Coordinates of N, CA and C in Angstrom, one line a residue:
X1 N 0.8 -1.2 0.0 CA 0.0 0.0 0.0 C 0.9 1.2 0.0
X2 N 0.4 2.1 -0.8 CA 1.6 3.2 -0.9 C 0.3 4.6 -0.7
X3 N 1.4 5.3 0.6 CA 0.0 6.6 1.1 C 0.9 7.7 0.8
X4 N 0.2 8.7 0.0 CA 0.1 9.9 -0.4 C 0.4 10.9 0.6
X5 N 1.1 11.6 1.2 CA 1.4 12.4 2.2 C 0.9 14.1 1.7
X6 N 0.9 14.8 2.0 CA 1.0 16.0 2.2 C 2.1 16.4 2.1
X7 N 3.2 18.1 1.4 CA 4.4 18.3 1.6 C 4.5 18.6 2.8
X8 N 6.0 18.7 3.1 CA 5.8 19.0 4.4 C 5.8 20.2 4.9
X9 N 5.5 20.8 6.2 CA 5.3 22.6 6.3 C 7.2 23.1 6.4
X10 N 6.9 23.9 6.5 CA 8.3 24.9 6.8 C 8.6 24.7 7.8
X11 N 7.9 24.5 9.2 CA 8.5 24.5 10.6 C 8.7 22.9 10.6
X12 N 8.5 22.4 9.9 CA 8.7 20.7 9.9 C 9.9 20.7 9.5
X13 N 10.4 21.5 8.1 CA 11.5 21.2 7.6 C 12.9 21.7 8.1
X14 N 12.8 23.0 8.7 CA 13.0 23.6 9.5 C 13.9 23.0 10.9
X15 N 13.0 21.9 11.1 CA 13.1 21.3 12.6 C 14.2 20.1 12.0
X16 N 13.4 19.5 11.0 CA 14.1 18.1 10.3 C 15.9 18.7 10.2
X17 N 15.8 19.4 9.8 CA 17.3 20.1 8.7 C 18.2 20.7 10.6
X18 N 18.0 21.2 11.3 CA 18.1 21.1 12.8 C 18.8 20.0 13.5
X19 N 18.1 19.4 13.2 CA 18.1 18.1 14.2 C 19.0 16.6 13.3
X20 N 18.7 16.9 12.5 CA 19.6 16.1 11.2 C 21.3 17.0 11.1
X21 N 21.3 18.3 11.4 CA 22.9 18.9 11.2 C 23.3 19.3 12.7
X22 N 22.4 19.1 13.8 CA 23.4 18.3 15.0 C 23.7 16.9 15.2
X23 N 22.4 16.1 14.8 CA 23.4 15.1 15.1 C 24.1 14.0 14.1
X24 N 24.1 15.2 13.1 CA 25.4 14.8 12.1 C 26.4 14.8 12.4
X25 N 26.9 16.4 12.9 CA 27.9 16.6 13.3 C 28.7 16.1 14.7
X26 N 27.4 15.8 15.3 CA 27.9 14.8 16.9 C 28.5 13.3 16.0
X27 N 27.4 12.6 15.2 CA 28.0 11.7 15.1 C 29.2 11.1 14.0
X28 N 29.3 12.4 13.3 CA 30.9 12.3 12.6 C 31.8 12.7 13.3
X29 N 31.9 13.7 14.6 CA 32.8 13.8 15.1 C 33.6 12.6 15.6
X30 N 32.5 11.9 16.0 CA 33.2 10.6 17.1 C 32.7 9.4 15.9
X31 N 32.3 9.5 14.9 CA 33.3 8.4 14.4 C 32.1 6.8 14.7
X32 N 30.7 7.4 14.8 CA 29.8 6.2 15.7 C 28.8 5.6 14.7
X33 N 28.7 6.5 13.6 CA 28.3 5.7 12.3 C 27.6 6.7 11.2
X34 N 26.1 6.8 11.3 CA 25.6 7.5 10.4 C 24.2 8.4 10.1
X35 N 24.4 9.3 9.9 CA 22.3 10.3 10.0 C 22.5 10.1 8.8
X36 N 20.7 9.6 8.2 CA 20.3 9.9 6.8 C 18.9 10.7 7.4
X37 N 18.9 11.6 5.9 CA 17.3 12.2 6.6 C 16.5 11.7 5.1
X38 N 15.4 12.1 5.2 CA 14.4 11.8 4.3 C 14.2 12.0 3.2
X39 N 14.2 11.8 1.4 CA 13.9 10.3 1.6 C 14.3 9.6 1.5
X40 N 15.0 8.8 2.1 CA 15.6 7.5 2.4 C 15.1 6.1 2.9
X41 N 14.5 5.5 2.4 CA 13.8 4.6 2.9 C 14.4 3.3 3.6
X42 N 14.0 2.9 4.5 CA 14.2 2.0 5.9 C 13.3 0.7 5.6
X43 N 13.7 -0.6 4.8 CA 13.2 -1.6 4.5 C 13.0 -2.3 5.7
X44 N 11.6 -2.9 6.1 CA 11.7 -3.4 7.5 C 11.1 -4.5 7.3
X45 N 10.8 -5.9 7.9 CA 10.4 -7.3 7.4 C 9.0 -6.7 7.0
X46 N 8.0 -6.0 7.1 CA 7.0 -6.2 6.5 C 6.4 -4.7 6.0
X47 N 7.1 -3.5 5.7 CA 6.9 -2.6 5.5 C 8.7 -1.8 4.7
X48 N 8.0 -0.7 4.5 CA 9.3 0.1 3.9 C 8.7 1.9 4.0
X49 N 9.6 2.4 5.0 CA 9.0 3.1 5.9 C 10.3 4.8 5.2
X50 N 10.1 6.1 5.1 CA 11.0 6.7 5.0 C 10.7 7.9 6.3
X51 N 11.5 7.4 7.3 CA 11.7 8.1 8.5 C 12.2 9.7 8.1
X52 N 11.4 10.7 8.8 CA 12.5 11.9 8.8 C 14.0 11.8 8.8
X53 N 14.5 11.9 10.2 CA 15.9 10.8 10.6 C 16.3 9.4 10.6
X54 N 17.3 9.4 10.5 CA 17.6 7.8 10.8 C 18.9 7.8 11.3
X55 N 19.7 6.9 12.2 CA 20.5 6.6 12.9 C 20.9 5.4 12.7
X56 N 21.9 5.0 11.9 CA 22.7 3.6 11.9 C 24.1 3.7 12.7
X57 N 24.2 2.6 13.4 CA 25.3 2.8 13.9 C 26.5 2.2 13.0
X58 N 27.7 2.4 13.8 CA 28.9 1.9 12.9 C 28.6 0.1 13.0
X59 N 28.0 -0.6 13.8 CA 28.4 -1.9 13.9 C 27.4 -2.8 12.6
X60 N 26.2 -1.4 12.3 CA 24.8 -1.8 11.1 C 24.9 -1.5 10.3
X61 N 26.5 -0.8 9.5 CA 26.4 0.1 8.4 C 26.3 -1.1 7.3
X62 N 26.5 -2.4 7.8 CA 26.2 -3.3 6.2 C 25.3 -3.4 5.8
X63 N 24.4 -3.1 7.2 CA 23.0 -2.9 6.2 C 22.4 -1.7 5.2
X64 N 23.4 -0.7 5.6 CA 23.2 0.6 4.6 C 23.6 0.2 3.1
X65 N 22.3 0.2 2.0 CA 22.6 0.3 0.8 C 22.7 1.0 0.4
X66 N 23.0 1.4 -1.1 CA 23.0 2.9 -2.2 C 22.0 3.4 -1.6
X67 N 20.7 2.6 -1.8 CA 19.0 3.7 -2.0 C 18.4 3.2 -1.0
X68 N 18.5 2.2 0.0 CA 18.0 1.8 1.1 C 19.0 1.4 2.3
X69 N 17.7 2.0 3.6 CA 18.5 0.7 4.8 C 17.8 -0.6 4.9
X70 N 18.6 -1.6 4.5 CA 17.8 -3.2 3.9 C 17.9 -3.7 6.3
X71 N 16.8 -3.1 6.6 CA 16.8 -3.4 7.7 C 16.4 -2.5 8.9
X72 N 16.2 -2.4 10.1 CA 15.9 -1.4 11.1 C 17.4 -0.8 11.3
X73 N 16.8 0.7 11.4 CA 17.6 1.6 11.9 C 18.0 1.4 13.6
X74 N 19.1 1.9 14.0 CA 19.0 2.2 15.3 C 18.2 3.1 16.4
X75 N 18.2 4.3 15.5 CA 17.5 5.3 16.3 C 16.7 6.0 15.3
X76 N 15.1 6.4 15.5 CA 14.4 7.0 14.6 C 13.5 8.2 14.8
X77 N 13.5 9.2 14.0 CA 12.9 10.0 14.6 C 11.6 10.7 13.7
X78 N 10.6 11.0 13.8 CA 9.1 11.1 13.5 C 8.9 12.4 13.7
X79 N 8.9 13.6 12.8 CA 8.5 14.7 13.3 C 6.7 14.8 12.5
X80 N 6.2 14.9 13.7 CA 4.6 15.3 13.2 C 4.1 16.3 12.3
X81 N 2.9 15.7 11.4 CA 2.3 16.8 11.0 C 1.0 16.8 10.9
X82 N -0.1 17.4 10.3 CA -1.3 17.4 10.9 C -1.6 16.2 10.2
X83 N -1.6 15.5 8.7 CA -2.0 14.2 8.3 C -0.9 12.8 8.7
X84 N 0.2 13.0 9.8 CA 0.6 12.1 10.1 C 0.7 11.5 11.6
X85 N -0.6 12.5 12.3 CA -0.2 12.1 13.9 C -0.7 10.6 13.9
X86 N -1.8 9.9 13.0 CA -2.2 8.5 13.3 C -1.4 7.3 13.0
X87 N -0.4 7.7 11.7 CA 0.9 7.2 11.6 C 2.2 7.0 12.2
X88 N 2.0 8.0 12.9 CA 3.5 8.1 13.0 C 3.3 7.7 15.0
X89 N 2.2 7.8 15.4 CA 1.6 7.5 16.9 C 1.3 5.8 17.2
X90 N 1.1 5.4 15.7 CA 0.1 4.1 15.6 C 0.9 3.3 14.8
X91 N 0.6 3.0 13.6 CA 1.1 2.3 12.7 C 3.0 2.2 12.9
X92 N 3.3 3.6 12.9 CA 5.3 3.5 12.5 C 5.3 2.9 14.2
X93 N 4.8 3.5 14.9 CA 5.3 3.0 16.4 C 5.2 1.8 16.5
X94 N 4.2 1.0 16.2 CA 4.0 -0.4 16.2 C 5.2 -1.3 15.5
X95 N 5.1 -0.7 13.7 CA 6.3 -1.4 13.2 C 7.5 -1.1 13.7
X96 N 7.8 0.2 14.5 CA 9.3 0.1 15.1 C 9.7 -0.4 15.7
X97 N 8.9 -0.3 16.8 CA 8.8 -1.4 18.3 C 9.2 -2.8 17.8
X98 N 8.4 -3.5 16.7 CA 8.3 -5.0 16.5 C 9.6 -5.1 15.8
X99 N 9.7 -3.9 14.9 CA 11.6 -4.5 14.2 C 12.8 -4.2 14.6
X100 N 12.5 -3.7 16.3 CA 13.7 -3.6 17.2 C 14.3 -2.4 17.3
X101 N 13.8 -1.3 16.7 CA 14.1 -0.2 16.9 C 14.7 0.3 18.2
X102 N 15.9 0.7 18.4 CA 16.5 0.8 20.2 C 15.7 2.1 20.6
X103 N 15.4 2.9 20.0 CA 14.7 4.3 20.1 C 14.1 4.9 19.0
X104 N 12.8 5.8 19.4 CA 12.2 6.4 18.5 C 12.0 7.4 19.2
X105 N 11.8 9.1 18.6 CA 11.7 10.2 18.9 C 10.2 10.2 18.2
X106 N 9.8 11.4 19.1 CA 8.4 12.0 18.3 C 8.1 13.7 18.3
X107 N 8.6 14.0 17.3 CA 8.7 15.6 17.7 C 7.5 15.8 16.9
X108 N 6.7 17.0 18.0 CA 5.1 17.6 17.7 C 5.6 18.8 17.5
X109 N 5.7 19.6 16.3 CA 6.1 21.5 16.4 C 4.6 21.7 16.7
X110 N 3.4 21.4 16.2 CA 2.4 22.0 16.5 C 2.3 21.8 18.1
X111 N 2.3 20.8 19.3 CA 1.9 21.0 20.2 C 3.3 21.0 21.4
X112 N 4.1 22.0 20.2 CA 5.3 21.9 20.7 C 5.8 20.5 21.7
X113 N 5.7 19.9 21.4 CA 5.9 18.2 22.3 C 6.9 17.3 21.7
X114 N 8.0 16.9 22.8 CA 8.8 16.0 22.1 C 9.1 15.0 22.7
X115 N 8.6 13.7 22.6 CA 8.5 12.1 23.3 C 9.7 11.2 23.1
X116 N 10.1 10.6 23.6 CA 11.2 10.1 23.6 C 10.5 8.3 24.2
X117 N 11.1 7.3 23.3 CA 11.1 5.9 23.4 C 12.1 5.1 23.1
X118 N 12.1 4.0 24.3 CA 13.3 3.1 24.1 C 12.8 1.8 24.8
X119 N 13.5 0.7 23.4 CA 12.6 -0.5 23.5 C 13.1 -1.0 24.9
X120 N 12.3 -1.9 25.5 CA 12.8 -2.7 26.9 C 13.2 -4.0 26.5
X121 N 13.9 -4.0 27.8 CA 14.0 -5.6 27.7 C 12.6 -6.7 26.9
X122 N 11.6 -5.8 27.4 CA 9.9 -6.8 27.1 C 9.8 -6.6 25.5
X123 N 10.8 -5.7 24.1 CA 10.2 -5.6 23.4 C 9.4 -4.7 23.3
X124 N 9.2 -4.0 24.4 CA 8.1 -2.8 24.1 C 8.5 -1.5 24.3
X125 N 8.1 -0.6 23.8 CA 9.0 0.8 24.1 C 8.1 1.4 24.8
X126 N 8.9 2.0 25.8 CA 8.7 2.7 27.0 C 9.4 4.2 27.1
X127 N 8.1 5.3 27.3 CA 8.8 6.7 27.6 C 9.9 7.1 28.2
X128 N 10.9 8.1 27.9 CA 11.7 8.2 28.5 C 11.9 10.0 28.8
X129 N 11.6 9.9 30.4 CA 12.1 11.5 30.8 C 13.2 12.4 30.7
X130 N 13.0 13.9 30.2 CA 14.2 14.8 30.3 C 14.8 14.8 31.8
X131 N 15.7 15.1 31.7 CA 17.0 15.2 33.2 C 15.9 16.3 33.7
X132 N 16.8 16.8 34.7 CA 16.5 17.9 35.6 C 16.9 19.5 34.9
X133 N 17.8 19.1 34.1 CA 17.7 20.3 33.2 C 17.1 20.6 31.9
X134 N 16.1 19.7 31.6 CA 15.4 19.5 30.6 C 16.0 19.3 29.2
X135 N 16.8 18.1 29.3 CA 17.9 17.8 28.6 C 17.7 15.9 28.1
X136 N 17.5 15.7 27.1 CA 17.4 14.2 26.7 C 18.6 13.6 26.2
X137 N 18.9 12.5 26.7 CA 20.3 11.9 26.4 C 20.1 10.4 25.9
X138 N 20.6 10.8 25.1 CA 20.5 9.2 24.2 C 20.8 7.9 24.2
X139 N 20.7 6.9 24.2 CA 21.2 5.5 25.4 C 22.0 5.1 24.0
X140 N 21.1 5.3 22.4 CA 21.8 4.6 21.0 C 23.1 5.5 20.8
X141 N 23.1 6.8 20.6 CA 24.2 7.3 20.2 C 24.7 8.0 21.8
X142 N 25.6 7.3 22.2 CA 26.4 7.6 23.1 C 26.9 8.8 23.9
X143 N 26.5 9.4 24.6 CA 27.1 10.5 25.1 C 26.7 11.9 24.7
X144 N 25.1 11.2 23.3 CA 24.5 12.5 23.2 C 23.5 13.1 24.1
X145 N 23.3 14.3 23.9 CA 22.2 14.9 24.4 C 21.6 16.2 23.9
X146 N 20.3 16.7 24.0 CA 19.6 17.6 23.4 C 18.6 18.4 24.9
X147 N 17.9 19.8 23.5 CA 17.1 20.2 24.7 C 15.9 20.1 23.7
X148 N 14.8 19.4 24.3 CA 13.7 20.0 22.8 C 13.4 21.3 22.8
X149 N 13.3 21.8 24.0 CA 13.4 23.2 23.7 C 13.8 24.0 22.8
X150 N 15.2 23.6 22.2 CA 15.6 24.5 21.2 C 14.6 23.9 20.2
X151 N 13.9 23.3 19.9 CA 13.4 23.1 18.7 C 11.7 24.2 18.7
X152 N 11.5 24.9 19.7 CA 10.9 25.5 20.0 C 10.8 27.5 19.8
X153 N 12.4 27.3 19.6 CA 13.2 28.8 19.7 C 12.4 29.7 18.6
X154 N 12.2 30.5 18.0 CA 12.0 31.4 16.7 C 13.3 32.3 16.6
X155 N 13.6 32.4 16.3 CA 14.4 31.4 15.0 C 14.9 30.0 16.0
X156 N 15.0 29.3 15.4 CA 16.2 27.6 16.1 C 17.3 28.5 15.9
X157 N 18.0 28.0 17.1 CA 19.0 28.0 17.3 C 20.6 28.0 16.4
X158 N 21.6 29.0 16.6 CA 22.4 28.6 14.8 C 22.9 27.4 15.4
X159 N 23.7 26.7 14.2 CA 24.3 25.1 14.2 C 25.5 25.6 15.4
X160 N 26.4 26.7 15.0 CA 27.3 26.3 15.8 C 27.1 26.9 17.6
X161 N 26.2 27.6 17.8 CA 25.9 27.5 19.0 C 25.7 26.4 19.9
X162 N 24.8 25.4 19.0 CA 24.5 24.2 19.9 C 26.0 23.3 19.4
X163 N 26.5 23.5 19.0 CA 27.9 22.4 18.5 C 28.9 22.9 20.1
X164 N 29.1 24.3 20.4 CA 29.6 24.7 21.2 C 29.1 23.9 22.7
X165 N 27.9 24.3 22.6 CA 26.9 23.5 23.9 C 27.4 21.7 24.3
X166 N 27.7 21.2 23.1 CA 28.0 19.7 22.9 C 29.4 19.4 22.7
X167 N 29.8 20.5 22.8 CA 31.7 20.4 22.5 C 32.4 19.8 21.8
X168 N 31.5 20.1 20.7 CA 32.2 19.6 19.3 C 32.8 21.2 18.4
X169 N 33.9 20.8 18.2 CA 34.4 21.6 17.3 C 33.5 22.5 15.7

């Protein structure tokens, strides 16, 4: 079945292009594998899915083809739009969960909201809270962390501000 989307808005793209050129640059600094953003499609046993982000690590890059990931990503992220909250809440969550996805993000620009999941031991993904500084740290890519808040800023925040914040060159 192949569904028809909507383009995406400016504050979507906006956010995607954000969030895709930090943690590019977090994860080329250190060398831990790979961001593709969209479209790039993520072949999964029973679907073929093109995630905003995607996160392969260095130990899954054989599964990175020319034009596909022939397999689950490590880390994936879902920025909402008004024709994808039943998708991307329902359907993508379901298939991520079941093809092992170690984490999935859910960024809402409309209800400014940003959800964070990571599969359990049980196979099932379970929410995960910001720190005390309102800061989310990533268990897949190592040693990252973010604020959703910047994705809230008018304007976002420039690249190398937050590269400073993360102490990358």
């Amino acid at each position: 079945e192949i569904i028809m989307t909507s383009p995406a808005s400016r504050k979507h793209q906006e956010i995607a292009f954000f969030l895709q050129s930090i943690l590019h640059s977090y994860v080329e600094f250190y060398r831990i594998g790979k961001i593709l953003g969209a479209p790039f499609q993520m072949k999964l046993p029973f679907s073929g899915r093109e995630p905003d982000i995607i996160f392969v690590h260095s130990d899954h890059l054989n599964r990175l083809k020319e034009n596909f990931l022939d397999g689950p990503a490590d880390m994936v992220v879902e920025i909402i739009s008004k024709d994808s909250v039943s998708r991307d809440r329902g359907d993508k969550f379901l298939e991520y969960e079941s093809a092992g996805i170690a984490e999935y993000w859910l960024i809402d620009p409309t209800r400014k909201q940003a959800e964070f999941y990571r599969l359990g031991d049980d196979n099932c993904y379970h929410p995960v809270l910001l720190d005390a500084e309102g800061k989310y740290h990533s268990e897949v890519i190592k040693g990252f962390w973010f604020k959703p808040s910047w994705l809230w800023q008018e304007p976002l925040p420039p690249d190398w501000e937050i590269r400073r914040e993360l102490n990358l060159p």
